mmCIF file of N, CA and C in Angstrom:
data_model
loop_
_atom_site.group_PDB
_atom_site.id
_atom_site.type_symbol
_atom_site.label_atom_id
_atom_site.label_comp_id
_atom_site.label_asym_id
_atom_site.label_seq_id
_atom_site.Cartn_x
_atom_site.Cartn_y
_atom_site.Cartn_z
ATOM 1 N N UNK A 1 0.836 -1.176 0.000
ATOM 2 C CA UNK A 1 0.000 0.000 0.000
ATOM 3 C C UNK A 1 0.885 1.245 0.000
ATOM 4 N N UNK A 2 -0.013 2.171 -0.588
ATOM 5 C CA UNK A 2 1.688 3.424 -0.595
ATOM 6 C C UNK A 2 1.290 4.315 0.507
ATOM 7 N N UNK A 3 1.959 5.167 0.911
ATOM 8 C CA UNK A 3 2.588 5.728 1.874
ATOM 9 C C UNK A 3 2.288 7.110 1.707
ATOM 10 N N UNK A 4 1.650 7.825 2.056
ATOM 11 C CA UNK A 4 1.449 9.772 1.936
ATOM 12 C C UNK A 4 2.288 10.328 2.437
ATOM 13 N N UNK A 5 3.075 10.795 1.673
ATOM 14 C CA UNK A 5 4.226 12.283 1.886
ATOM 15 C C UNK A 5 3.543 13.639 2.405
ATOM 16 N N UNK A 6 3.773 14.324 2.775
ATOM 17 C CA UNK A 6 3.334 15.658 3.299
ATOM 18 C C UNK A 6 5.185 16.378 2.493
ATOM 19 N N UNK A 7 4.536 17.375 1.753
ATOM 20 C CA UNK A 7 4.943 18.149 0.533
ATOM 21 C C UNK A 7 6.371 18.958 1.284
ATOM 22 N N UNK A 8 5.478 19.759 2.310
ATOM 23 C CA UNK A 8 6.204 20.595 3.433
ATOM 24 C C UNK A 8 7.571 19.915 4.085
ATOM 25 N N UNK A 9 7.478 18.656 4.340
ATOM 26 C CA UNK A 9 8.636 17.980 5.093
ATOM 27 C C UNK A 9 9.868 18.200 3.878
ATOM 28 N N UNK A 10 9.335 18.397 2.809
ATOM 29 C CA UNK A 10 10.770 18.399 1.512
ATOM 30 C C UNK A 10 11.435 19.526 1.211
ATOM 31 N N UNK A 11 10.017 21.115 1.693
ATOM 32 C CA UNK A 11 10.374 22.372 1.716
ATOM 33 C C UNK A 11 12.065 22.620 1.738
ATOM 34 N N UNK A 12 12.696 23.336 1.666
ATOM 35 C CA UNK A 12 13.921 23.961 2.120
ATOM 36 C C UNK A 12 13.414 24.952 3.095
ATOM 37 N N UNK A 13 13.469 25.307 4.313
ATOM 38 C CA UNK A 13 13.354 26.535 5.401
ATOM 39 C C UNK A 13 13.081 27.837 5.016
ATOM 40 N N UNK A 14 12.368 28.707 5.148
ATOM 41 C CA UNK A 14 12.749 30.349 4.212
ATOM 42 C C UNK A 14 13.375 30.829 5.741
ATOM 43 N N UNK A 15 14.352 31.741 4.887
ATOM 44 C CA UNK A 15 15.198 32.359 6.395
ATOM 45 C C UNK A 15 14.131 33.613 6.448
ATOM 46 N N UNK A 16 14.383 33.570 7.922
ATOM 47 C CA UNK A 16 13.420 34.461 8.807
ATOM 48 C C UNK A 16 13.641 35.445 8.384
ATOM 49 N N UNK A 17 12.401 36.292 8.018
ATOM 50 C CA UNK A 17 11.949 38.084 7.583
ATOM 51 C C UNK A 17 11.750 38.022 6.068
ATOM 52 N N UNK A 18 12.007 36.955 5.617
ATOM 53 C CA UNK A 18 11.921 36.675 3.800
ATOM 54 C C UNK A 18 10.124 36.416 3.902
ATOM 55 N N UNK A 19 9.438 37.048 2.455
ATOM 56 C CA UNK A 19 8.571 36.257 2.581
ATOM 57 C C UNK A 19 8.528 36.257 0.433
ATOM 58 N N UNK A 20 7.384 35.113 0.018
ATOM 59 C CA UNK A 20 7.662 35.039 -1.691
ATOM 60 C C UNK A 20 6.940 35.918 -1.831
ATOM 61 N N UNK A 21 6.923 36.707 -2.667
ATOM 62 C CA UNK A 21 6.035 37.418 -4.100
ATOM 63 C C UNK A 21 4.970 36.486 -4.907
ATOM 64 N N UNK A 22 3.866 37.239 -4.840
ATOM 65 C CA UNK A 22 3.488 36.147 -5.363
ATOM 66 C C UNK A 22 2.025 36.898 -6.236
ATOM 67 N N UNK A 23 1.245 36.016 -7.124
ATOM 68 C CA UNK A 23 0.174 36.743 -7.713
ATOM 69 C C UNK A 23 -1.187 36.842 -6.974
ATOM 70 N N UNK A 24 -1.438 37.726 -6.963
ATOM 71 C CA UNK A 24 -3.102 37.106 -6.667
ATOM 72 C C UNK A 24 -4.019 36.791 -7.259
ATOM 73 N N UNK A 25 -5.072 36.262 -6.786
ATOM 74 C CA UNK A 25 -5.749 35.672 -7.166
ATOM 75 C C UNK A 25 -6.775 36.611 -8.825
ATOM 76 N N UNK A 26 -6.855 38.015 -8.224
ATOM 77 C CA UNK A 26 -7.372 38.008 -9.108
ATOM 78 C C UNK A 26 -5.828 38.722 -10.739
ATOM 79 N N UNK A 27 -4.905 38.687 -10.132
ATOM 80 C CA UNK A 27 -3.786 38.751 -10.966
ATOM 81 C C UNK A 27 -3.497 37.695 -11.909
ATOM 82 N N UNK A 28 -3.921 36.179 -11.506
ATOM 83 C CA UNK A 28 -3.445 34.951 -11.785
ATOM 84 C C UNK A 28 -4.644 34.872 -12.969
ATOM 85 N N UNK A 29 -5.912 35.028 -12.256
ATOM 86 C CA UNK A 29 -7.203 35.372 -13.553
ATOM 87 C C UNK A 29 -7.014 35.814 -14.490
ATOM 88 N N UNK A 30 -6.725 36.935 -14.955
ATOM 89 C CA UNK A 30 -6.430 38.232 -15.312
ATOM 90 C C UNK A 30 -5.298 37.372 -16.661
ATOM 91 N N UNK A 31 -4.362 37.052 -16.379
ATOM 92 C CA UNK A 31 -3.040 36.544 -17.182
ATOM 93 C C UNK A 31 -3.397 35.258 -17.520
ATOM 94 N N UNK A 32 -4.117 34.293 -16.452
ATOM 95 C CA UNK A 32 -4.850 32.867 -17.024
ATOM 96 C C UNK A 32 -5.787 33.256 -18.728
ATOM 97 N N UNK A 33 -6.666 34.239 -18.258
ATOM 98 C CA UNK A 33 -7.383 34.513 -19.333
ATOM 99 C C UNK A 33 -7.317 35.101 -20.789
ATOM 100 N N UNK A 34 -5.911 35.474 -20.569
ATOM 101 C CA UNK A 34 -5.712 35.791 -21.885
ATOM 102 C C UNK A 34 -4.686 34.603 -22.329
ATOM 103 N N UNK A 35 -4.025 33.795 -21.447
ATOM 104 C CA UNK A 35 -3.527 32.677 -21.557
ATOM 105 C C UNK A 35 -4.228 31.912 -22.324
ATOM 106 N N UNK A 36 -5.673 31.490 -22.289
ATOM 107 C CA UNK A 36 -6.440 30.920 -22.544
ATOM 108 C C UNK A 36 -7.231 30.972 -23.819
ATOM 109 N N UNK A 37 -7.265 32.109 -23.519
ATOM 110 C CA UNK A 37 -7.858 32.719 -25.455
ATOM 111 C C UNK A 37 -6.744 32.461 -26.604
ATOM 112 N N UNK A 38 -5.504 32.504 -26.048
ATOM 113 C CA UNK A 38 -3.982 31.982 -26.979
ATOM 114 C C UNK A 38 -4.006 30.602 -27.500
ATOM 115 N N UNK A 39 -4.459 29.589 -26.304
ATOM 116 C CA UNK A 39 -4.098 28.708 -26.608
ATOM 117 C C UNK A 39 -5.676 28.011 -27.419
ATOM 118 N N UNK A 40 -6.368 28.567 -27.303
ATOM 119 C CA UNK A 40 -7.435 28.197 -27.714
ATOM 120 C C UNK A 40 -7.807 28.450 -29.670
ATOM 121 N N UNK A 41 -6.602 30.011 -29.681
ATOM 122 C CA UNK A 41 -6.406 29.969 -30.738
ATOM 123 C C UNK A 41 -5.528 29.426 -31.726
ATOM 124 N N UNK A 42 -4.337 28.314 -30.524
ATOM 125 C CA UNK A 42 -3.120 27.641 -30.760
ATOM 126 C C UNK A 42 -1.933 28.225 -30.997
ATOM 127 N N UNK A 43 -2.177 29.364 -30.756
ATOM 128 C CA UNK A 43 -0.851 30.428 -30.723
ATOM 129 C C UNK A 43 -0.036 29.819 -29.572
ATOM 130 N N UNK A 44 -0.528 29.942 -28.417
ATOM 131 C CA UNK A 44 0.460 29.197 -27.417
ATOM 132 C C UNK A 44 0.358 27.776 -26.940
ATOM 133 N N UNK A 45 0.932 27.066 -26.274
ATOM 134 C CA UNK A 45 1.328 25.759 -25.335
ATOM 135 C C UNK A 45 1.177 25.759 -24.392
ATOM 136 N N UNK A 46 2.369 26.785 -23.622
ATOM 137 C CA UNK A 46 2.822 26.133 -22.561
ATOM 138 C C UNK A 46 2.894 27.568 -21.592
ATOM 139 N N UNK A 47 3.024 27.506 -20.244
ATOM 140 C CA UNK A 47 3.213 28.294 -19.700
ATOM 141 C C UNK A 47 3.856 27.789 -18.289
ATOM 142 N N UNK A 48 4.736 28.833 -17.430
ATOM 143 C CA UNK A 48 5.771 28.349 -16.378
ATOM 144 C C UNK A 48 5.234 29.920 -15.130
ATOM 145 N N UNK A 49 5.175 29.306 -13.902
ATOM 146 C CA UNK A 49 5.195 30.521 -12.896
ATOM 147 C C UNK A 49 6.209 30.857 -12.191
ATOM 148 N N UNK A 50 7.008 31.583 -11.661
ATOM 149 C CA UNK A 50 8.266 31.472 -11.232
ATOM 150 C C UNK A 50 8.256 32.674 -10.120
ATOM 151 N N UNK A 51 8.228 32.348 -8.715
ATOM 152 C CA UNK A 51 7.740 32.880 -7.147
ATOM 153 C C UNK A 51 9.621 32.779 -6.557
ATOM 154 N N UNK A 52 9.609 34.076 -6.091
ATOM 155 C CA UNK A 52 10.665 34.312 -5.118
ATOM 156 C C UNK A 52 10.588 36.021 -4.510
ATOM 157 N N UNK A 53 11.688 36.028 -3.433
ATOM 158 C CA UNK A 53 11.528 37.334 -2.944
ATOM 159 C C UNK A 53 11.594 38.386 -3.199
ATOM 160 N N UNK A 54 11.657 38.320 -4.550
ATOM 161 C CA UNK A 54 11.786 39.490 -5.311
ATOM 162 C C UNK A 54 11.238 39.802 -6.234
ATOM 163 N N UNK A 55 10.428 38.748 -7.045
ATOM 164 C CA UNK A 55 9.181 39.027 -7.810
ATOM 165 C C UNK A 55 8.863 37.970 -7.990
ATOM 166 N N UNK A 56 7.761 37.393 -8.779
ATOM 167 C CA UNK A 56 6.459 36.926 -9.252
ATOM 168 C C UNK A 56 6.649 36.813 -11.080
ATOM 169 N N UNK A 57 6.917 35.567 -11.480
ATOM 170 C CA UNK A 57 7.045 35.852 -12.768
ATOM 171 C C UNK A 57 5.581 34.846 -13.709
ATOM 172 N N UNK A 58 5.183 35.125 -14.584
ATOM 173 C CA UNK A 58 4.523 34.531 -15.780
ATOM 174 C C UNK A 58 4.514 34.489 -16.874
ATOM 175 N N UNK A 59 5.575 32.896 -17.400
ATOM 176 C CA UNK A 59 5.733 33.071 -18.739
ATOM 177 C C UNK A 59 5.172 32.703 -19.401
ATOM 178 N N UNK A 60 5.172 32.983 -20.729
ATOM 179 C CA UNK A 60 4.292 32.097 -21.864
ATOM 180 C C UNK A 60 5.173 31.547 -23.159
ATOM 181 N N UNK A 61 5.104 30.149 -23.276
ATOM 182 C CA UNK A 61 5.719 29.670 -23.996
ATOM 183 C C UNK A 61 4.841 29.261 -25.386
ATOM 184 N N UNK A 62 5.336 29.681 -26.728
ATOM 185 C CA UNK A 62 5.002 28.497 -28.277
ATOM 186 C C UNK A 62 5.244 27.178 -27.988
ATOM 187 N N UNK A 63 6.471 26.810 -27.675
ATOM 188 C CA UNK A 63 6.799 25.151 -27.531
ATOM 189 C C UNK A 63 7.455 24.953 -25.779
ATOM 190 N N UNK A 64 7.519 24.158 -25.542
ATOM 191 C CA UNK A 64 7.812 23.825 -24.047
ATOM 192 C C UNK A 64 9.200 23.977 -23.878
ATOM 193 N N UNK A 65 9.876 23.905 -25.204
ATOM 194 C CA UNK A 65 11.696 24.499 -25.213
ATOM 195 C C UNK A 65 12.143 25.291 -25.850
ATOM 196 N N UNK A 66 11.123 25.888 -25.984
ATOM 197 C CA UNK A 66 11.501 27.668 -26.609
ATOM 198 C C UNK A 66 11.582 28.638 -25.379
ATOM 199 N N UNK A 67 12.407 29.741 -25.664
ATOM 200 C CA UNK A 67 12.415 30.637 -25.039
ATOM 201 C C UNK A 67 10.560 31.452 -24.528
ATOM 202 N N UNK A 68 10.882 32.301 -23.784
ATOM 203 C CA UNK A 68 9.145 32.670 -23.348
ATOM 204 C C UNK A 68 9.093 33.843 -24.389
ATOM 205 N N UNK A 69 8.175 33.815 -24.847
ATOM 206 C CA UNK A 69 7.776 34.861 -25.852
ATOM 207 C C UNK A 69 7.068 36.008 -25.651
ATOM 208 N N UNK A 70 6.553 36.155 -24.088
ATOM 209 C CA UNK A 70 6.088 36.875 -23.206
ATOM 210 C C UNK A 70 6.180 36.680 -21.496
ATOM 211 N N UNK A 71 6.351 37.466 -21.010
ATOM 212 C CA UNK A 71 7.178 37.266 -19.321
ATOM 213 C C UNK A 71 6.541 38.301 -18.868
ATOM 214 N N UNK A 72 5.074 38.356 -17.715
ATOM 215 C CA UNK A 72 4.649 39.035 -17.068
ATOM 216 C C UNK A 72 5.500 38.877 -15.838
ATOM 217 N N UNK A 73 5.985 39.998 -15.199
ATOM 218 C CA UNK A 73 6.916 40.174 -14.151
ATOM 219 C C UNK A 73 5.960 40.956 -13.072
ATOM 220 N N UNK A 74 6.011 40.638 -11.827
ATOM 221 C CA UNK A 74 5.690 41.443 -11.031
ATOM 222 C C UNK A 74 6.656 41.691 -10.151
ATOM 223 N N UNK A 75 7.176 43.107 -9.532
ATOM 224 C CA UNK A 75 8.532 43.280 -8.978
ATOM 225 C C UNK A 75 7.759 43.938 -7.526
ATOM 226 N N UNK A 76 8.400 43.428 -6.480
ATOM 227 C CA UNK A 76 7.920 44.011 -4.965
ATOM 228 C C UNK A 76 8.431 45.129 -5.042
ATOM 229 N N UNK A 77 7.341 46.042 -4.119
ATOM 230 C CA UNK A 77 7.085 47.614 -4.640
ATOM 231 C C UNK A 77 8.912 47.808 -2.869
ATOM 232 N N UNK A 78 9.422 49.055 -3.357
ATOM 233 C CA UNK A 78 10.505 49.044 -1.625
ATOM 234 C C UNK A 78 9.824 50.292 -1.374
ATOM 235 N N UNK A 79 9.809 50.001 -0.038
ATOM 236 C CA UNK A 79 9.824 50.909 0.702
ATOM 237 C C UNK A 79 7.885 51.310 0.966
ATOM 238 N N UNK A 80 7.767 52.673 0.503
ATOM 239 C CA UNK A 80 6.202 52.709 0.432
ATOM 240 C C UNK A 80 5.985 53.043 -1.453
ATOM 241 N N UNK A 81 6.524 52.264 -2.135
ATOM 242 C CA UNK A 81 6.083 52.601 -3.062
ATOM 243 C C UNK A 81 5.287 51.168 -3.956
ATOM 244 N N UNK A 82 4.702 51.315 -4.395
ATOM 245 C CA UNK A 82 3.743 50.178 -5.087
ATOM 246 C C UNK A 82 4.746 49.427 -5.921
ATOM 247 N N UNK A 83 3.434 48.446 -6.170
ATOM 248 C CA UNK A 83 4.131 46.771 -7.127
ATOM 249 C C UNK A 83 4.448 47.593 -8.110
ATOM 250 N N UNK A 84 5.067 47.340 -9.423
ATOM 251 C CA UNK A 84 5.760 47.339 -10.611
ATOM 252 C C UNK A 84 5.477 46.024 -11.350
ATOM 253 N N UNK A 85 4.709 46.257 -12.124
ATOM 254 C CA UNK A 85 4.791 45.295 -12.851
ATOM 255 C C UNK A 85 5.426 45.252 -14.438
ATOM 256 N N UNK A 86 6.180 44.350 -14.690
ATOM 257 C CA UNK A 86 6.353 44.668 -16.572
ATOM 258 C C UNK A 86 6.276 43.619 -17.060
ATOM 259 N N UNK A 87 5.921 43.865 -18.685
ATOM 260 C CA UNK A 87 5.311 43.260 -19.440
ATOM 261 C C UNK A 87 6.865 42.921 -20.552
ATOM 262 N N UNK A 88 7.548 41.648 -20.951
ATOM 263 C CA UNK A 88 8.226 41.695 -21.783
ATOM 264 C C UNK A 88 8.169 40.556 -22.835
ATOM 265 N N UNK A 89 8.845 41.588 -24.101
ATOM 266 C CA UNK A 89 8.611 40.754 -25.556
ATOM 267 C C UNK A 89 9.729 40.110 -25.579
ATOM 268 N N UNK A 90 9.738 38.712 -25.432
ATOM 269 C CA UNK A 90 10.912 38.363 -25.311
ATOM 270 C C UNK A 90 11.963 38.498 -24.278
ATOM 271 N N UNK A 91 13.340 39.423 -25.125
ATOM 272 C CA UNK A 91 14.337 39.453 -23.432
ATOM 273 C C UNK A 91 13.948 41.461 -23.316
ATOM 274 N N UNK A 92 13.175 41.759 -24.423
ATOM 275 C CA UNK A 92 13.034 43.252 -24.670
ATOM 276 C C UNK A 92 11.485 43.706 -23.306
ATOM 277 N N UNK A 93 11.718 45.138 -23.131
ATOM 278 C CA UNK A 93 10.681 45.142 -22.218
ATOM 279 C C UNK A 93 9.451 46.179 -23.009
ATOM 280 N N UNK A 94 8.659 45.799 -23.115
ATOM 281 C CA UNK A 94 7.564 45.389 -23.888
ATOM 282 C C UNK A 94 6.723 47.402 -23.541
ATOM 283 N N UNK A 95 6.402 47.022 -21.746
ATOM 284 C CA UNK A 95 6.151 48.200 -21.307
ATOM 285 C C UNK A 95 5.629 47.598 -20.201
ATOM 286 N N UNK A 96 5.979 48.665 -18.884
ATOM 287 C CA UNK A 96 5.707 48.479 -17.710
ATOM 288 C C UNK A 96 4.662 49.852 -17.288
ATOM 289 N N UNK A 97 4.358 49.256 -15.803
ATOM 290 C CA UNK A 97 3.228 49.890 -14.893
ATOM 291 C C UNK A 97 2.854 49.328 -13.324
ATOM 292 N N UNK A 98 2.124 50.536 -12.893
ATOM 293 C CA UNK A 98 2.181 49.946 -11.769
ATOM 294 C C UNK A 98 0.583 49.076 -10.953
ATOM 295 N N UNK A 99 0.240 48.968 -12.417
ATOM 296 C CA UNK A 99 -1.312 48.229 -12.188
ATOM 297 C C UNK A 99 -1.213 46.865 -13.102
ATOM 298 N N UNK A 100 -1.608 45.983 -12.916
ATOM 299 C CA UNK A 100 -1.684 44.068 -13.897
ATOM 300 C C UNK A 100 -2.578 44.717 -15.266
ATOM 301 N N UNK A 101 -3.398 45.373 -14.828
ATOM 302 C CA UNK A 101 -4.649 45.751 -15.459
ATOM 303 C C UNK A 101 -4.216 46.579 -16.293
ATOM 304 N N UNK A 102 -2.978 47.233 -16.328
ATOM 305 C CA UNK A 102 -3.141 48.325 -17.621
ATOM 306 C C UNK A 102 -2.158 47.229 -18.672
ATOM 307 N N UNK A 103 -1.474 46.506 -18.027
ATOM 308 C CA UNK A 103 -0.682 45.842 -18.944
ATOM 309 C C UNK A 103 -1.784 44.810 -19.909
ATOM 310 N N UNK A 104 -2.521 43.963 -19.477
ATOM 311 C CA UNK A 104 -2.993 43.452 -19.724
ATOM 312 C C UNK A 104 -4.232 43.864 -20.657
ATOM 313 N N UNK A 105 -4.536 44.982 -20.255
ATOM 314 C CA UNK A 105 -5.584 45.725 -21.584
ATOM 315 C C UNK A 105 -4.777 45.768 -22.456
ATOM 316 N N UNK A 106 -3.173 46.512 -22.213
ATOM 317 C CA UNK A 106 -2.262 47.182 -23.328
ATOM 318 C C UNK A 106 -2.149 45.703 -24.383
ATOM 319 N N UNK A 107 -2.038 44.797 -23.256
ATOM 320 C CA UNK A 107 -1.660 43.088 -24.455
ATOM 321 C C UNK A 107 -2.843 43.046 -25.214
ATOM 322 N N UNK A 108 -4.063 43.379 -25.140
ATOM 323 C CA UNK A 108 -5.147 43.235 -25.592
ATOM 324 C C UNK A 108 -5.363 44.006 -26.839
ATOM 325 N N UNK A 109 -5.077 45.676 -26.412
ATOM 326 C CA UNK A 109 -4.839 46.447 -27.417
ATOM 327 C C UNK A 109 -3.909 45.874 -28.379
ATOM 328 N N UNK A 110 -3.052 45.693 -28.165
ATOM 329 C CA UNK A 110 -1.554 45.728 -29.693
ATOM 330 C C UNK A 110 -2.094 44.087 -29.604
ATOM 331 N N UNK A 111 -1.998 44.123 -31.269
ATOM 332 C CA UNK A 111 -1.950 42.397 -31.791
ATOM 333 C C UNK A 111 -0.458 42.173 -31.651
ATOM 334 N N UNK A 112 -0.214 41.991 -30.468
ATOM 335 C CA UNK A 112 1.411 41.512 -29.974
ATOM 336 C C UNK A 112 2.011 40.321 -31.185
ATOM 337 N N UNK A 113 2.853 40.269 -32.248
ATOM 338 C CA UNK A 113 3.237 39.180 -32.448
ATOM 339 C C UNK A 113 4.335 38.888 -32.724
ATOM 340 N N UNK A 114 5.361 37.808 -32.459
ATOM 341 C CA UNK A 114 6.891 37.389 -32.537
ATOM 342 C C UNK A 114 6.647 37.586 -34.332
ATOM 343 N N UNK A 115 7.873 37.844 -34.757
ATOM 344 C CA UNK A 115 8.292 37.566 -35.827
ATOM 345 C C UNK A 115 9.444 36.391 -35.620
ATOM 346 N N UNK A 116 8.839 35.430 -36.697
ATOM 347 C CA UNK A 116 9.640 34.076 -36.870
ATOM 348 C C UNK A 116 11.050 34.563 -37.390
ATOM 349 N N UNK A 117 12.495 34.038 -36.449
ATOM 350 C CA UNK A 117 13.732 34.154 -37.318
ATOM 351 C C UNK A 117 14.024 33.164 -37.869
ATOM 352 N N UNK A 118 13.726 32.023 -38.851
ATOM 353 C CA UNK A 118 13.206 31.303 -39.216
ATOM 354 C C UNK A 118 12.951 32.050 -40.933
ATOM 355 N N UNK A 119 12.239 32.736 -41.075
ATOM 356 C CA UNK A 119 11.967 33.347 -42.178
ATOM 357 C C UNK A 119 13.030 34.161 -42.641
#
């Protein structure tokens, strides 16, 4: 019969006063959903989340070993100043802000698209 692991016992420790970055819930919506309309149109695959103390990342991949062709970043705001978020094409930065919501209209607005180097 098998045996239940508890996930947490494998953790690595976070050193004390650290805490992750991370999306919320309605942030994760927000980037799911246009995620979704991509892949539905088969433009995209794949996608990767990437959480640490210093930002919050969401990529979007064409193939599962291609580079990300879009990288929503969210960067922890210092001090008293707000989140930062940016939006990048590739390794280029696309355009940033300090709301999910303006980026995400802006992706909506521009028919964002890679040009194949390939051609």
């Amino acid at each position: 019969m098998s045996n239940l692991l508890n996930i947490s016992d494998f953790k690595t420790p976070a050193q004390p006063g650290t805490s992750i970055v991370s999306f919320s819930r309605q942030e994760l919506s927000a980037l799911m959903a246009i995620y979704a309309t991509r892949v539905a149109q088969g433009e995209w695959r794949d996608y990767s989340i990437t959480l640490n103390s210093r930002m919050a990342v969401f990529s979007i991949f064409r193939h599962s070993s291609d580079q990300p062709l879009y990288t929503f970043a969210k960067m922890l705001g210092l001090a008293n100043r707000p989140n930062k978020y940016i939006l990048f094409n590739g390794r280029k930065i696309f355009r940033s802000s300090t709301t999910i919501e303006d980026l995400v209209s802006q992706f909506h607005r521009q028919s964002l698209h890679l040009v194949s180097k390939d051609k």
